[in-house]
Amino acid sequence: MSDAQATAEVLRGAAEAFPDEVVTEARVRHLDLPLGGGRFALITLDNGFDHTKPTTFGPRSLANVDAAIDQVEAEAAAGEIVGVGLTGKPFVFAVGADLKGVKVLRRHEEALTIGVGGHDVFRRLAALPVPTFAYYNGAALGGGVEAGLHCTYRTVSAAVTAFALPEVFLGLVPGWGGCTLLPNLIGADRAVTVIIENALNQNRMLNGQKVYELGIADALFEAADFLEQSLLWTSAVLRGEIEVARQDPDRGEAWDRAVARGREIADGKVHGAAPAAYRALDIIEQVRNGDLRAGFAAEDVALADLIMGDELRAGLYAFDLVQRRAKRPVGAPDKSLARPVTKVGIVGAGLMASQLALLFARRLEVPVVLTDIDQERIDKGVAWVHEQVDFLLLKGRVNQDKANRLKAAVTGSLDKAEAFADADFVIEAVFEEPALKRQVFAELEAVVPEHAILATNTSSLSVTGMAAELAHPERVVGFHFFNPVAVLPLLEVVRAERTDDASLATAFAVAKKLKKSAVLVKDAPAFVVNRILTRFMGEVLGAIDEGTPVEVADRALAPLGLPMSPIVLLDLVGPAVAHHVAGTLSAAFPERFRVSANLGRVVEAGKRTLYVHDAGKPELDPEVAALFEVGDAVQSEEQVRARALDAIAEEIGLMLEEGVVAEAQDIDLCLLTGAGWPFHLGGITPYLDSSGVSRRVLGRRLLPAGVASVPE
């Protein structure tokens, strides 16, 4: 059997296992290059949909590309064409493998065909008897980028904003040539930036200019006539008028330093908890000698191993949550019930309130008015918003006209009656004190229009309790943002006992305009994220109170690869806030939530953090250490980790029984978007299932088998 026949056989078998593929066509057309460049074949990748459904590569799609290469290979051999180009449909080059098909794979041999099939097709582009050109006309991710790397030359559009190798972010490696070809093209250090650093920084994208500067593309052209300019450039290259010079990368100490830098980045982000970054770095280290065939083989094995592992399945599950479930909140009322919001009021002018003011003004493009107890606070809050707008202008995020309109939109007033008389949506962001919040709502109800929504940004208090004494409690909703507001996407939308559908629908409509990931939650103490974080933090602090050294307890969760350690998180939240939330939950669930006496002493002493950073790394503040009174029961990191995970599993099980959210998926979505928990955990429930914690604690899985794991 020939190589071509073997490839076709592999792809046929894979296609049978993936019947729901969105198939990409690879259409060949011929044209005469300008200025006598010769007859040229152009392959266009197109799945038949507009840019909202980007082009992907499943087995049938790869077979179509393979067939197109068969055609141009024969034409090149016959001397009928001088070169071959590869481009995409409008706004999209290609965004890589169709990962929906991964979910159905059950055996390592099946997973191996994914890598082998892609390699067998795309490396044929490099083996053609004529030069090949990739024209990155639009979004290019993963396998789309890699298809172009197999070509002889590449151009990129200046309008490209989404160009990346995101595989490590999801729990894979760039397995169709990325780990092998990119470092051999642009050097190991730049490749580590693209493959490791950008991927682990929430999948940071490159734009067209950066793609060109890194040396991935040989030429950069404006979008308006991108293909025409690319073809003109192609003609010049083929006629010898333009020579593309590339410098061979440093394969000595610089390569070693690059790989070491990549390992430091991976350690800092995932702490060894997720294998994908390390597998990618192993391949980069291996291919310094330029042996492409060995590199491709290593990619095949790594890809198959990772496809059959828990990390990728959890990563794909997490990706699906933030891309799909977050956009269609479960339990949200019909959006037709939502009322228009033409003006927003904010009670409070502190940092959180000011962040909210900027967000509402930017996204809703309506007037926003702040109130507080004195003019000085109001002026400070408005000034902060205006300062942030100036920063946006300086960074080129807004133009001068937009900046002027944003500043004009955000104002302040001491008079609630005047400020909120025509407001459609008013949110309070005052101190977490139930009596104060009830007073604020009573004052608001007396001055706002009958249709206005009254929202609270409470992080832990009862929304129902705040609304209990109002004449119209049905218009009160919880609208809990996470700090920093501009960074964390989650918005916990809380339905109180008497909240009506129209008010809730309006809240969800506002959340969508704010571009937040809204999750409907029941009015239960601390809702979702703070309840889980407080429970696990309580176990860590409990271990410290009992006698475990702070540094041991703080390292206990490191193997999970969380974005920060428990004590660093505590410092970020602030001891006073953490202590307050713990008190709220202890009052509601005293048998599970404890209030740390040591943390109470820290708060009483006015300490804002537990750690100091005088030595360049976090260390327990000696003044804090002097406040601690501890026992003599010392636990190991493993013991602290086990008690924390058991507590999380128990709390999630209880939250699901109480109906705090519709399903376990919503808890994971909350942790991913509100606490920055990593994709390789899938939030947390896939990890609790795969590690056996949920079965040990609850006697059952939290997710059905196969949802975020290899099908059984």
XYZ file of C-alpha atoms in Angstrom:
712
model
C 0.000 0.000 0.000
C 1.399 3.452 -0.953
C 1.702 6.317 1.533
C -1.214 8.097 -0.145
C -3.404 5.001 0.097
C -2.435 4.512 3.745
C -3.359 8.113 4.526
C -6.719 7.731 2.793
C -7.391 4.545 4.754
C -6.580 6.266 8.071
C -8.887 9.182 7.277
C -11.738 6.904 6.180
C -11.582 5.046 9.485
C -11.542 8.291 11.460
C -14.478 9.674 9.476
C -16.625 6.684 10.388
C -16.079 7.457 14.086
C -17.022 11.123 13.626
C -20.257 11.342 11.603
C -21.171 14.887 12.758
C -18.158 16.671 11.289
C -18.680 20.103 9.709
C -16.848 19.358 6.476
C -14.357 21.781 4.952
C -13.948 21.776 1.178
C -10.570 22.449 -0.447
C -11.368 23.997 -3.823
C -8.641 24.354 -6.439
C -8.762 27.188 -8.954
C -6.151 28.332 -11.397
C -4.941 31.791 -12.293
C -2.128 33.520 -14.079
C 0.181 35.325 -11.687
C 0.734 39.019 -12.469
C 3.766 40.270 -14.383
C 4.268 36.943 -16.133
C 4.721 34.919 -12.962
C 3.191 31.822 -14.514
C 0.198 29.532 -14.027
C -0.681 29.096 -10.335
C -3.006 26.832 -8.340
C -4.868 28.353 -5.378
C -6.534 26.076 -2.789
C -9.284 27.776 -0.765
C -10.456 26.247 2.505
C -14.185 26.801 3.036
C -16.802 24.970 5.111
C -19.714 26.737 3.412
C -20.630 28.908 6.416
C -19.854 32.554 7.142
C -17.115 33.700 9.516
C -19.244 32.938 12.596
C -18.576 29.218 12.008
C -14.824 29.086 11.365
C -13.227 26.473 9.140
C -11.940 23.354 10.920
C -10.243 20.084 10.001
C -11.968 16.806 10.779
C -11.168 13.562 8.938
C -13.370 14.300 5.900
C -11.937 17.804 5.691
C -8.382 16.447 5.753
C -9.360 13.974 3.044
C -10.577 16.892 0.914
C -7.279 18.736 1.417
C -5.460 15.497 0.558
C -7.443 15.183 -2.663
C -6.686 18.788 -3.601
C -2.979 18.126 -3.053
C -3.271 15.020 -5.269
C -4.551 17.282 -8.027
C -1.918 20.024 -7.733
C 0.859 17.468 -7.285
C -0.030 15.924 -10.613
C -0.224 19.349 -12.252
C 3.157 20.335 -10.812
C 4.746 17.094 -11.981
C 3.399 17.753 -15.462
C 4.845 21.256 -15.482
C 1.384 22.850 -15.661
C 1.805 25.109 -12.610
C 4.696 27.046 -11.058
C 3.396 27.126 -7.498
C 0.533 26.381 -5.096
C -1.219 28.742 -2.673
C -3.394 27.999 0.358
C -5.911 30.480 1.753
C -9.267 30.624 3.522
C -12.766 32.001 3.201
C -13.413 35.666 4.111
C -12.057 36.577 7.576
C -10.955 32.989 8.337
C -7.924 30.984 7.247
C -8.598 27.909 9.427
C -8.861 27.348 13.172
C -7.447 23.850 13.477
C -8.718 20.392 14.249
C -12.419 19.857 14.841
C -12.055 18.875 18.482
C -15.674 17.776 18.805
C -14.517 14.525 17.289
C -12.022 13.957 20.109
C -14.856 13.294 22.556
C -15.824 10.061 20.806
C -12.336 8.540 20.845
C -11.966 5.618 23.268
C -8.623 3.987 22.362
C -5.037 5.152 22.007
C -4.849 3.763 18.465
C -7.811 5.918 17.446
C -6.202 8.991 18.993
C -2.956 8.276 17.145
C -4.759 8.641 13.817
C -5.494 12.305 14.602
C -1.819 13.226 14.590
C -0.789 10.843 11.830
C -3.628 11.947 9.548
C -2.814 15.647 9.890
C 0.909 15.131 9.413
C 0.454 12.865 6.402
C -1.694 15.473 4.659
C 0.044 18.738 5.499
C 3.626 17.610 5.047
C 2.739 16.880 1.424
C 2.617 20.680 0.979
C 6.345 20.811 1.730
C 7.069 17.850 -0.563
C 5.463 19.266 -3.716
C 7.865 19.806 -6.624
C 6.922 23.519 -6.742
C 7.028 26.200 -4.012
C 3.974 26.515 -1.787
C 2.519 29.671 -0.245
C 0.168 30.138 2.713
C -1.880 33.319 2.704
C -3.108 33.918 6.264
C -6.078 36.081 5.315
C -7.941 35.807 8.640
C -8.222 33.888 11.900
C -5.612 31.139 12.086
C -5.422 28.887 15.114
C -3.822 25.538 15.883
C -3.861 23.284 12.864
C -4.659 26.271 10.659
C -1.373 27.897 11.639
C 0.407 24.562 11.230
C -0.935 23.972 7.723
C 0.758 27.221 6.734
C 4.002 26.278 8.478
C 4.367 23.328 6.098
C 4.407 25.738 3.150
C 7.549 27.268 1.689
C 6.439 30.883 2.207
C 3.756 32.729 4.172
C 2.019 36.102 4.014
C -0.334 37.551 6.632
C -3.066 40.181 6.606
C -2.603 43.239 8.820
C -6.250 42.778 9.854
C -5.609 39.396 11.487
C -6.316 39.613 15.227
C -6.594 35.922 16.118
C -3.431 33.966 15.364
C -2.228 31.421 17.914
C -1.242 27.896 18.801
C -3.680 27.411 21.697
C -3.237 23.670 22.151
C -1.341 23.808 25.461
C -4.121 26.004 26.854
C -6.563 23.168 26.142
C -4.312 20.324 27.275
C -2.749 19.312 23.939
C 0.437 20.046 22.024
C 0.604 21.629 18.572
C 0.639 18.189 16.985
C 0.527 18.789 13.235
C 4.004 20.282 12.992
C 3.854 23.255 15.365
C 6.302 21.993 17.988
C 8.724 20.901 15.284
C 8.473 23.471 12.500
C 8.027 26.699 14.462
C 11.260 26.576 16.506
C 13.162 25.560 13.392
C 11.658 28.561 11.598
C 11.869 31.369 14.183
C 14.103 29.940 16.900
C 13.305 28.170 20.133
C 12.793 31.271 22.281
C 10.171 32.838 20.043
C 8.521 29.448 19.611
C 8.321 29.042 23.399
C 6.576 32.415 23.564
C 3.947 31.362 21.021
C 3.465 27.737 22.080
C 3.882 27.959 25.871
C 3.801 31.505 27.219
C 0.926 32.877 25.142
C -1.124 29.707 25.529
C -0.766 29.696 29.323
C -1.623 33.400 29.509
C -5.301 32.762 28.811
C -4.541 31.927 25.187
C -3.062 35.294 24.223
C -3.442 36.029 20.500
C -1.026 37.507 17.987
C -2.061 40.091 15.421
C -0.830 40.213 11.853
C 1.929 42.726 12.589
C 3.314 40.543 15.385
C 3.135 37.404 13.208
C 5.306 39.204 10.678
C 7.714 40.617 13.292
C 8.252 37.159 14.786
C 9.247 35.839 11.368
C 6.322 33.437 11.048
C 5.160 35.298 7.937
C 7.502 36.560 5.246
C 5.333 39.505 4.209
C 2.543 41.661 5.662
C -0.189 43.246 3.539
C -3.263 45.356 4.235
C -6.624 43.597 4.301
C -8.309 45.597 1.524
C -6.280 43.960 -1.239
C -4.523 41.244 0.731
C -4.864 38.409 -1.781
C -3.957 40.614 -4.742
C -0.819 41.888 -2.987
C 0.070 38.368 -1.863
C -0.162 37.090 -5.422
C 1.913 40.024 -6.700
C 4.537 39.212 -4.048
C 4.344 35.504 -4.960
C 5.037 36.357 -8.578
C 8.055 38.426 -7.554
C 9.407 35.548 -5.442
C 8.932 32.984 -8.204
C 10.530 35.294 -10.780
C 13.545 35.794 -8.500
C 12.840 39.484 -7.994
C 12.369 38.982 -4.236
C 14.562 36.652 -2.222
C 13.299 35.602 1.216
C 16.297 35.355 3.525
C 15.943 33.405 6.756
C 18.585 33.090 9.439
C 19.186 29.628 10.847
C 18.272 29.685 14.550
C 20.859 29.374 17.306
C 20.843 25.677 18.175
C 23.264 25.922 21.091
C 22.945 27.626 24.465
C 20.128 29.878 23.258
C 18.014 26.791 22.586
C 18.746 25.477 26.094
C 17.839 28.836 27.643
C 14.582 28.949 25.709
C 13.485 25.508 26.865
C 14.479 26.350 30.444
C 12.446 29.564 30.228
C 9.487 27.555 28.982
C 9.742 25.193 31.952
C 9.830 28.148 34.353
C 6.699 29.557 32.741
C 4.937 26.188 32.932
C 5.971 25.705 36.565
C 4.695 29.177 37.424
C 1.334 28.605 35.724
C 0.448 24.936 36.293
C 3.010 23.878 38.907
C 3.589 20.548 37.185
C -0.111 19.688 37.498
C -0.824 19.556 33.753
C 1.429 17.673 31.312
C 0.756 19.422 27.977
C 3.262 22.271 28.316
C 6.021 19.890 29.398
C 5.336 17.502 26.507
C 5.520 20.407 24.066
C 8.821 21.547 25.574
C 10.230 18.026 25.343
C 9.543 18.059 21.606
C 11.021 21.542 21.141
C 14.131 20.342 22.963
C 14.296 17.229 20.780
C 14.065 18.993 17.395
C 17.036 21.338 17.815
C 18.891 19.169 15.269
C 16.256 19.911 12.629
C 15.080 16.292 12.288
C 11.518 17.000 11.194
C 10.497 13.390 10.754
C 11.478 12.517 14.337
C 9.706 15.645 15.561
C 6.487 14.719 13.765
C 6.623 11.219 15.228
C 7.064 12.663 18.728
C 4.102 14.975 18.122
C 1.947 12.002 17.089
C 2.701 10.118 20.303
C 2.274 13.166 22.558
C -1.013 14.050 20.885
C -2.384 10.530 21.320
C -1.254 10.308 24.942
C -2.865 13.632 25.806
C -6.085 12.896 23.916
C -6.490 9.800 26.063
C -5.777 11.719 29.272
C -8.001 13.544 31.721
C -6.453 16.965 31.169
C -7.618 17.377 27.566
C -11.109 16.042 28.240
C -11.438 18.460 31.164
C -10.011 21.266 29.020
C -12.479 20.652 26.190
C -15.303 20.473 28.714
C -14.187 23.803 30.202
C -13.850 25.371 26.752
C -17.381 24.254 25.899
C -18.690 25.782 29.138
C -17.215 29.227 28.544
C -17.959 29.260 24.813
C -21.477 27.825 24.838
C -23.097 27.451 28.242
C -21.966 30.928 29.329
C -23.750 32.422 26.331
C -27.025 30.606 27.027
C -27.549 30.858 30.797
C -29.553 27.912 32.114
C -32.792 29.006 33.789
C -32.824 32.556 32.437
C -36.370 33.779 31.583
C -37.405 34.539 28.020
C -35.355 37.537 26.849
C -38.500 39.130 25.387
C -39.539 39.944 28.970
C -36.537 42.206 29.490
C -37.162 45.937 29.826
C -34.914 48.569 28.218
C -32.213 50.213 30.328
C -31.451 53.803 29.316
C -29.873 55.066 32.537
C -27.968 53.371 35.369
C -27.587 54.453 38.973
C -24.880 53.261 41.362
C -25.053 53.689 45.117
C -21.527 54.107 46.381
C -18.443 55.650 44.799
C -15.646 53.451 46.115
C -13.349 51.347 43.956
C -15.897 48.616 43.198
C -18.633 51.153 42.414
C -16.253 53.121 40.175
C -15.283 49.961 38.290
C -18.972 49.235 37.756
C -19.577 52.780 36.512
C -16.864 52.450 33.868
C -18.142 49.039 32.770
C -21.780 50.151 32.461
C -20.817 53.307 30.574
C -18.576 51.457 28.107
C -20.858 48.527 27.392
C -24.362 49.985 27.701
C -23.434 53.456 26.373
C -25.983 55.111 28.671
C -25.693 57.778 31.389
C -24.359 56.459 34.704
C -24.681 58.416 37.939
C -22.853 57.704 41.216
C -24.034 58.710 44.678
C -22.370 58.507 48.092
C -22.531 60.057 51.540
C -20.429 63.125 50.704
C -19.288 65.092 47.665
C -15.609 64.288 48.227
C -16.229 60.542 47.796
C -18.342 61.158 44.721
C -15.739 63.400 43.124
C -13.043 60.821 43.826
C -15.095 58.036 42.211
C -15.919 60.069 39.091
C -12.299 61.203 38.820
C -11.138 57.563 38.924
C -13.460 56.683 36.024
C -12.222 59.673 33.995
C -8.621 58.677 34.710
C -9.295 55.149 33.451
C -10.865 56.559 30.294
C -7.684 58.575 29.717
C -5.667 55.347 30.045
C -7.932 53.680 27.471
C -7.369 56.603 25.135
C -3.613 56.456 25.668
C -3.593 52.726 24.841
C -5.664 53.274 21.704
C -8.607 51.279 23.100
C -10.960 54.225 22.498
C -10.703 57.284 20.259
C -10.972 60.885 21.457
C -14.676 61.155 20.600
C -15.485 57.959 22.512
C -13.399 59.121 25.469
C -15.256 62.424 25.601
C -18.629 60.649 25.502
C -17.620 58.205 28.262
C -16.491 61.012 30.541
C -19.690 62.931 29.904
C -21.759 59.803 30.632
C -20.386 59.234 34.149
C -21.443 61.842 36.680
C -22.106 62.058 40.420
C -24.781 63.506 42.675
C -25.493 63.744 46.390
C -29.236 63.827 45.724
C -30.565 60.280 45.124
C -34.028 61.578 44.260
C -32.689 63.753 41.468
C -30.056 61.278 40.314
C -32.274 58.194 40.114
C -35.688 59.639 39.195
C -35.325 58.404 35.609
C -32.965 55.446 36.167
C -34.020 52.025 34.866
C -31.396 50.008 36.724
C -29.846 50.922 40.089
C -27.178 48.800 41.781
C -25.838 49.247 45.294
C -22.165 48.653 46.085
C -21.956 49.679 49.741
C -20.436 47.905 52.740
C -21.556 44.305 53.411
C -23.905 45.133 56.284
C -27.505 43.855 56.038
C -29.094 46.791 57.861
C -27.237 49.293 55.683
C -28.283 47.564 52.483
C -31.931 47.396 53.620
C -31.800 51.117 54.351
C -30.342 51.835 50.907
C -33.083 49.839 49.185
C -35.792 51.620 51.206
C -34.374 54.980 50.114
C -34.158 53.836 46.506
C -37.713 52.503 46.353
C -38.969 55.941 47.331
C -37.276 57.726 44.410
C -36.837 55.359 41.444
C -39.483 54.727 38.750
C -41.885 51.798 39.288
C -40.240 49.751 36.548
C -36.658 50.225 37.780
C -34.588 47.189 38.741
C -32.929 47.317 42.155
C -29.746 45.254 42.171
C -27.227 44.393 44.862
C -23.578 43.541 44.418
C -23.526 41.598 47.692
C -21.032 38.766 47.808
C -22.639 36.728 50.575
C -25.759 38.276 52.121
C -29.398 37.298 51.580
C -30.969 39.206 48.691
C -34.397 38.100 49.906
C -33.648 39.611 53.301
C -32.665 42.937 51.751
C -35.955 43.097 49.847
C -38.206 41.802 52.612
C -39.512 45.195 53.784
C -40.015 46.726 50.341
C -43.387 47.342 48.747
C -42.094 45.779 45.513
C -39.554 43.078 46.370
C -40.193 41.443 42.993
C -37.835 43.886 41.267
C -34.813 43.126 43.453
C -32.035 40.907 42.051
C -28.536 39.943 43.082
C -25.886 41.096 40.621
C -22.591 39.873 42.058
C -19.472 40.938 40.151
C -15.943 39.701 40.791
C -12.896 41.843 41.353
C -11.243 43.105 39.200
C -14.462 43.787 37.311
C -12.754 44.401 33.966
C -10.886 41.080 34.102
C -13.125 38.383 35.600
C -16.094 37.530 33.352
C -18.421 35.931 35.910
C -21.617 37.581 37.054
C -23.673 35.632 39.594
C -27.299 36.631 38.948
C -29.291 35.877 42.099
C -33.009 35.232 42.045
C -34.518 36.141 45.411
C -37.693 34.465 46.654
C -39.977 37.088 45.117
C -37.967 38.259 42.087
C -40.246 38.235 39.041
C -39.393 37.029 35.538
C -39.309 40.497 33.969
C -36.774 41.777 36.486
C -34.651 38.664 36.106
C -34.849 38.817 32.317
C -33.734 42.459 32.427
C -30.802 41.514 34.651
C -29.689 38.844 32.178
C -30.094 41.226 29.241
C -27.907 43.785 31.012
C -25.339 41.074 31.804
C -25.165 40.129 28.134
C -24.573 43.734 27.086
C -21.868 43.964 29.726
C -20.263 40.928 28.013
C -20.300 38.961 31.250
C -20.779 35.225 31.756
C -24.007 35.239 33.743
C -24.975 32.221 35.854
C -28.351 31.971 37.587
C -27.911 31.138 41.266
C -30.298 30.601 44.135
C -30.384 33.077 46.990
C -28.198 30.998 49.304
C -25.368 32.181 51.586
C -22.321 33.321 49.555
C -23.885 31.880 46.367
C -21.305 29.750 44.468
C -17.714 30.975 44.198
C -17.351 32.519 47.634
C -19.028 29.548 49.283
C -16.586 27.080 47.726
C -13.518 29.282 48.250
C -14.481 29.982 51.863
C -15.023 26.285 52.578
C -11.651 25.226 51.235
C -9.935 28.278 52.753
C -11.497 27.339 56.088
C -9.838 23.922 55.923
C -6.438 25.448 55.130
C -6.745 27.991 57.948
C -8.043 25.232 60.233
C -4.909 23.202 59.568
C -2.780 26.254 60.396
C -4.750 26.950 63.584
C -4.238 23.329 64.642
C -0.473 23.541 64.241
C 0.489 23.005 60.579
C 3.149 25.532 59.488
C 1.722 28.243 57.235
C 4.133 27.473 54.379
C 3.170 23.777 54.424
C -0.573 24.467 54.394
C -0.138 27.103 51.689
C 1.708 24.649 49.385
C -0.908 21.942 49.837
C -3.018 22.854 46.796
C -0.046 23.501 44.463
C -0.433 20.168 42.589
C -3.818 21.356 41.291
C -2.191 24.271 39.442
C -4.574 26.877 40.882
C -3.908 30.492 39.858
C -2.654 31.354 43.349
C -2.037 29.705 46.691
C -4.658 29.933 49.463
C -2.830 32.564 51.519
C -1.999 34.669 48.447
C -5.711 34.500 47.562
C -6.589 35.510 51.106
C -4.300 38.522 50.799
C -5.891 39.466 47.473
C -9.411 39.273 48.901
C -8.317 40.932 52.133
C -8.419 39.352 55.601
C -11.358 41.538 56.668
C -13.531 40.546 53.714
C -12.606 36.865 54.037
C -13.329 36.958 57.774
C -16.710 38.616 57.153
C -17.773 36.036 54.538
C -16.620 33.202 56.807
C -18.795 34.650 59.557
C -21.824 34.794 57.255
C -21.386 31.177 56.236
C -20.623 30.009 59.767
C -23.906 31.527 60.907
C -25.730 29.642 58.146
C -23.818 26.354 58.328
C -21.985 26.218 61.672
C -21.278 22.494 61.386
C -19.104 22.983 58.256
C -17.831 26.557 58.222
C -15.546 27.724 60.970
C -14.298 31.203 61.747
C -10.555 31.246 62.323
C -9.683 32.929 65.608
C -6.242 33.679 64.207
C -7.713 35.414 61.164
C -9.920 37.377 63.549
C -6.818 38.569 65.404
C -5.225 39.626 62.122
C -8.317 41.693 61.261
C -8.499 43.234 64.753
C -4.852 44.239 64.464
C -5.641 46.071 61.222
C -3.340 43.924 59.099
C -4.303 44.021 55.418
C -2.210 41.014 54.370
C -0.612 37.941 55.930
C 2.418 37.925 53.662
C 5.206 40.438 53.147
C 7.384 40.457 50.040
C 10.528 42.108 51.389
C 12.742 39.201 50.276
C 11.295 39.157 46.766
C 8.998 36.254 47.589
C 5.955 35.919 49.840
C 6.797 35.245 53.488
C 4.615 35.310 56.580
C 4.648 38.767 58.143
C 6.447 38.447 61.535
C 3.794 40.692 63.087
C 1.093 38.319 61.842
C 3.036 35.297 63.094
C 3.178 36.901 66.531
C -0.625 37.121 66.570
C -1.151 33.429 65.834
C -2.061 30.981 68.582
C -1.757 27.428 67.254
C -2.058 23.856 68.441
C 0.390 20.986 68.054
C -1.421 18.869 65.435
C 0.888 19.112 62.423
C -0.382 17.826 59.073
C 1.517 17.149 55.852
C 0.794 18.863 52.518
C -0.962 15.690 51.358
C -3.198 15.624 54.438
C -4.143 19.291 54.112
C -4.852 18.822 50.412
C -7.059 15.786 51.109
C -9.130 17.588 53.750
C -9.547 20.633 51.481
C -10.631 18.532 48.489
C -12.985 16.440 50.606
C -14.562 19.652 51.903
C -14.981 21.057 48.384
C -16.604 17.832 47.184
C -18.967 17.750 50.152
C -19.949 21.390 49.671
C -20.586 20.980 45.945
C -22.738 17.934 46.631
C -24.807 19.908 49.144
C -25.104 22.904 46.819
C -26.475 20.683 44.071
C -28.953 19.107 46.499
C -30.066 22.593 47.576
C -30.507 23.714 43.972
C -28.064 26.613 44.289
C -27.390 26.091 40.572
C -29.048 23.917 37.944
C -26.148 21.484 37.418
C -22.541 20.776 38.335
C -21.551 22.395 35.031
C -22.635 25.772 36.417
C -20.346 25.388 39.424
C -17.434 24.707 37.100
C -18.371 27.666 34.913
C -18.407 29.891 38.001
C -14.960 28.754 39.147
C -13.479 29.092 35.664
C -14.801 32.601 35.037
C -15.024 34.008 38.565
C -11.999 32.510 40.313
C -9.689 31.783 37.382
C -9.482 28.068 38.159
C -7.598 26.314 35.367
C -9.018 24.696 32.268
C -7.008 21.536 32.880
C -9.165 20.928 35.963
C -12.335 21.683 34.011
C -13.188 23.976 36.923
C -13.157 21.374 39.695
C -15.779 18.637 39.320
C -13.924 16.693 36.582
C -10.881 16.613 38.844
C -12.905 15.475 41.848
C -14.327 12.672 39.690
C -11.041 11.574 38.074
C -9.159 11.610 41.386
C -11.873 9.564 43.108
C -12.626 12.274 45.683
C -16.283 12.689 44.725
C -16.922 8.956 44.901
C -15.146 8.707 48.250
C -17.006 11.665 49.774
C -20.377 11.535 48.030
C -20.539 7.939 46.862
C -21.056 9.077 43.268
C -19.600 11.041 40.389
C -20.519 14.690 39.980
C -20.557 14.423 36.172
C -21.646 11.504 33.985
C -18.766 9.412 32.649
C -17.563 10.738 29.292
C -18.733 14.334 29.841
C -15.283 15.531 30.908
C -13.392 12.241 30.771
C -12.479 9.455 28.373
C -15.669 7.462 27.591
C -15.792 4.174 29.489
